[in-house]
mmCIF file of C-alpha atoms in Angstrom:
data_model
loop_
_atom_site.group_PDB
_atom_site.id
_atom_site.type_symbol
_atom_site.label_atom_id
_atom_site.label_comp_id
_atom_site.label_asym_id
_atom_site.label_seq_id
_atom_site.Cartn_x
_atom_site.Cartn_y
_atom_site.Cartn_z
ATOM 1 C CA MET R 1 58.012 383.590 -27.725
ATOM 2 C CA LEU R 2 55.934 385.922 -25.692
ATOM 3 C CA THR R 3 55.436 384.299 -22.355
ATOM 4 C CA ALA R 4 52.131 384.679 -20.848
ATOM 5 C CA LEU R 5 53.166 385.428 -17.402
ATOM 6 C CA ILE R 6 50.807 387.700 -17.254
ATOM 7 C CA LEU R 7 48.445 389.429 -14.923
ATOM 8 C CA ALA R 8 44.855 388.193 -14.478
ATOM 9 C CA ALA R 9 41.760 389.955 -13.200
ATOM 10 C CA VAL R 10 41.068 390.679 -9.561
ATOM 11 C CA LEU R 11 37.797 392.359 -8.624
ATOM 12 C CA SER R 12 38.287 395.983 -7.694
ATOM 13 C CA GLN R 13 36.373 399.210 -7.260
ATOM 14 C CA SER R 14 38.360 401.159 -9.851
ATOM 15 C CA GLN R 15 40.035 400.285 -13.097
ATOM 16 C CA PRO R 16 43.627 399.093 -12.568
ATOM 17 C CA GLY R 17 46.443 401.093 -14.115
ATOM 18 C CA ALA R 18 50.212 401.236 -14.522
ATOM 19 C CA ALA R 19 50.728 402.098 -10.834
ATOM 20 C CA ASP R 20 49.308 398.678 -9.951
ATOM 21 C CA LEU R 21 52.228 397.063 -11.804
ATOM 22 C CA ALA R 22 54.852 398.701 -9.529
ATOM 23 C CA PRO R 23 55.230 395.608 -7.272
ATOM 24 C CA ALA R 24 56.422 393.642 -10.316
ATOM 25 C CA PHE R 25 59.371 395.991 -10.962
ATOM 26 C CA GLY R 26 62.536 394.379 -9.626
ATOM 27 C CA ASN R 27 60.731 391.096 -9.038
ATOM 28 C CA THR R 28 59.726 388.052 -11.084
ATOM 29 C CA LEU R 29 56.405 386.951 -12.530
ATOM 30 C CA VAL R 30 56.432 383.152 -12.654
ATOM 31 C CA SER R 31 53.835 381.354 -14.787
ATOM 32 C CA THR R 32 53.295 377.632 -14.310
ATOM 33 C CA TYR R 33 51.783 375.763 -17.244
ATOM 34 C CA PRO R 34 49.632 372.607 -17.079
ATOM 35 C CA ASP R 35 52.687 370.478 -17.955
ATOM 36 C CA GLY R 36 54.498 371.798 -14.855
ATOM 37 C CA ARG R 37 57.046 373.886 -16.741
ATOM 38 C CA THR R 38 57.505 377.522 -15.783
ATOM 39 C CA ALA R 39 58.103 380.764 -17.615
ATOM 40 C CA ARG R 40 59.493 383.935 -16.082
ATOM 41 C CA MET R 41 58.982 387.595 -16.903
ATOM 42 C CA TRP R 42 60.633 390.756 -15.631
ATOM 43 C CA LEU R 43 58.858 394.083 -16.121
ATOM 44 C CA GLN R 44 60.804 397.321 -16.191
ATOM 45 C CA PRO R 45 59.214 400.655 -15.279
ATOM 46 C CA ASN R 46 60.310 402.119 -18.644
ATOM 47 C CA GLY R 47 57.750 399.994 -20.515
ATOM 48 C CA ARG R 48 60.060 397.137 -21.483
ATOM 49 C CA TYR R 49 60.082 393.495 -20.436
ATOM 50 C CA GLU R 50 62.326 390.460 -20.667
ATOM 51 C CA GLY R 51 61.193 386.875 -20.432
ATOM 52 C CA ARG R 52 62.324 383.289 -20.371
ATOM 53 C CA GLY R 53 59.736 380.885 -21.825
ATOM 54 C CA ARG R 54 58.829 377.470 -20.494
ATOM 55 C CA ARG R 55 61.050 375.894 -23.151
ATOM 56 C CA GLY R 56 63.988 378.083 -22.085
ATOM 57 C CA GLY R 57 63.916 380.618 -24.904
ATOM 58 C CA ALA R 58 64.542 384.281 -24.200
ATOM 59 C CA SER R 59 62.170 386.993 -25.352
ATOM 60 C CA SER R 60 61.821 390.719 -24.875
ATOM 61 C CA GLY R 61 59.566 393.534 -25.884
ATOM 62 C CA VAL R 62 57.406 396.338 -24.617
ATOM 63 C CA TRP R 63 54.397 396.591 -22.339
ATOM 64 C CA SER R 64 51.677 399.214 -22.012
ATOM 65 C CA VAL R 65 48.396 399.639 -20.162
ATOM 66 C CA ARG R 66 45.097 399.857 -22.034
ATOM 67 C CA ASP R 67 41.617 399.745 -20.532
ATOM 68 C CA GLY R 68 42.738 398.165 -17.246
ATOM 69 C CA GLN R 69 44.851 395.544 -18.980
ATOM 70 C CA VAL R 70 48.574 395.131 -19.462
ATOM 71 C CA CYS R 71 49.470 394.493 -23.093
ATOM 72 C CA PHE R 72 52.710 392.898 -24.265
ATOM 73 C CA GLY R 73 54.315 393.418 -27.668
ATOM 74 C CA GLN R 74 57.125 390.986 -28.422
ATOM 75 C CA ARG R 75 60.144 392.416 -30.238
ATOM 76 C CA ARG R 76 62.700 389.588 -29.858
ATOM 77 C CA PRO R 77 63.524 386.913 -30.865
ATOM 78 C CA ILE R 78 60.823 387.498 -33.497
ATOM 79 C CA TRP R 79 58.919 390.753 -33.814
ATOM 80 C CA SER R 80 55.170 390.260 -33.527
ATOM 81 C CA PRO R 81 52.732 392.783 -34.998
ATOM 82 C CA ARG R 82 50.062 391.756 -32.473
ATOM 83 C CA SER R 83 50.038 392.328 -28.760
ATOM 84 C CA PHE R 84 48.688 390.079 -26.026
ATOM 85 C CA CYS R 85 46.619 391.745 -23.310
ATOM 86 C CA THR R 86 45.525 390.411 -19.944
ATOM 87 C CA PRO R 87 43.798 392.021 -16.958
ATOM 88 C CA ILE R 88 46.051 393.623 -14.350
ATOM 89 C CA VAL R 89 46.095 392.019 -10.926
ATOM 90 C CA ARG R 90 46.588 394.072 -7.782
ATOM 91 C CA GLY R 91 48.863 392.714 -5.080
ATOM 92 C CA GLY R 92 52.401 392.353 -3.864
ATOM 93 C CA ILE R 93 54.988 389.627 -3.446
ATOM 94 C CA GLY R 94 53.336 386.244 -3.033
ATOM 95 C CA THR R 95 50.155 387.179 -4.892
ATOM 96 C CA LYS R 96 48.909 384.205 -6.949
ATOM 97 C CA TRP R 97 46.214 384.042 -9.593
ATOM 98 C CA THR R 98 44.886 382.040 -12.511
ATOM 99 C CA ALA R 99 45.269 383.449 -16.021
ATOM 100 C CA ARG R 100 45.178 382.469 -19.683
ATOM 101 C CA ALA R 101 48.424 382.171 -21.619
ATOM 102 C CA VAL R 102 48.823 383.528 -25.125
ATOM 103 C CA THR R 103 48.412 379.859 -26.199
ATOM 104 C CA GLY R 104 44.978 379.741 -24.532
ATOM 105 C CA GLU R 105 46.138 377.414 -21.750
ATOM 106 C CA THR R 106 45.145 378.059 -18.159
ATOM 107 C CA ILE R 107 48.221 378.990 -16.137
ATOM 108 C CA GLN R 108 49.003 379.816 -12.523
ATOM 109 C CA VAL R 109 50.914 383.066 -12.023
ATOM 110 C CA GLU R 110 52.802 384.219 -8.931
ATOM 111 C CA LEU R 111 54.717 387.389 -8.172
ATOM 112 C CA MET R 112 57.955 386.274 -6.532
ATOM 113 C CA ALA R 113 60.585 388.405 -4.803
ATOM 114 C CA GLY R 114 63.825 389.154 -6.639
ATOM 115 C CA ARG R 115 65.087 388.347 -10.074
#
């Protein structure tokens, strides 16, 4: 399942791009759902990601940037023909924001150091 650890909007002067995702490489995006469970995602600079959903399942796929958003296409465990896009947030380790999960739930996301 594509985790929605995902990057929400932060007001900025210019449209965010792939360079704004660099702080996530080598670190962990942690999404906390309303039920208190967490999901984790690890972005790689080559356009791939790996994730661990809030129910413990592993997923992986590809990411790309379109119109100031990061878009995720799940490839495993089940290939999905649709991608999920969310606004890119700018910031480094410790940055926290509110986002929407692929399920529509409001989640809290934090960029944490390490894997």
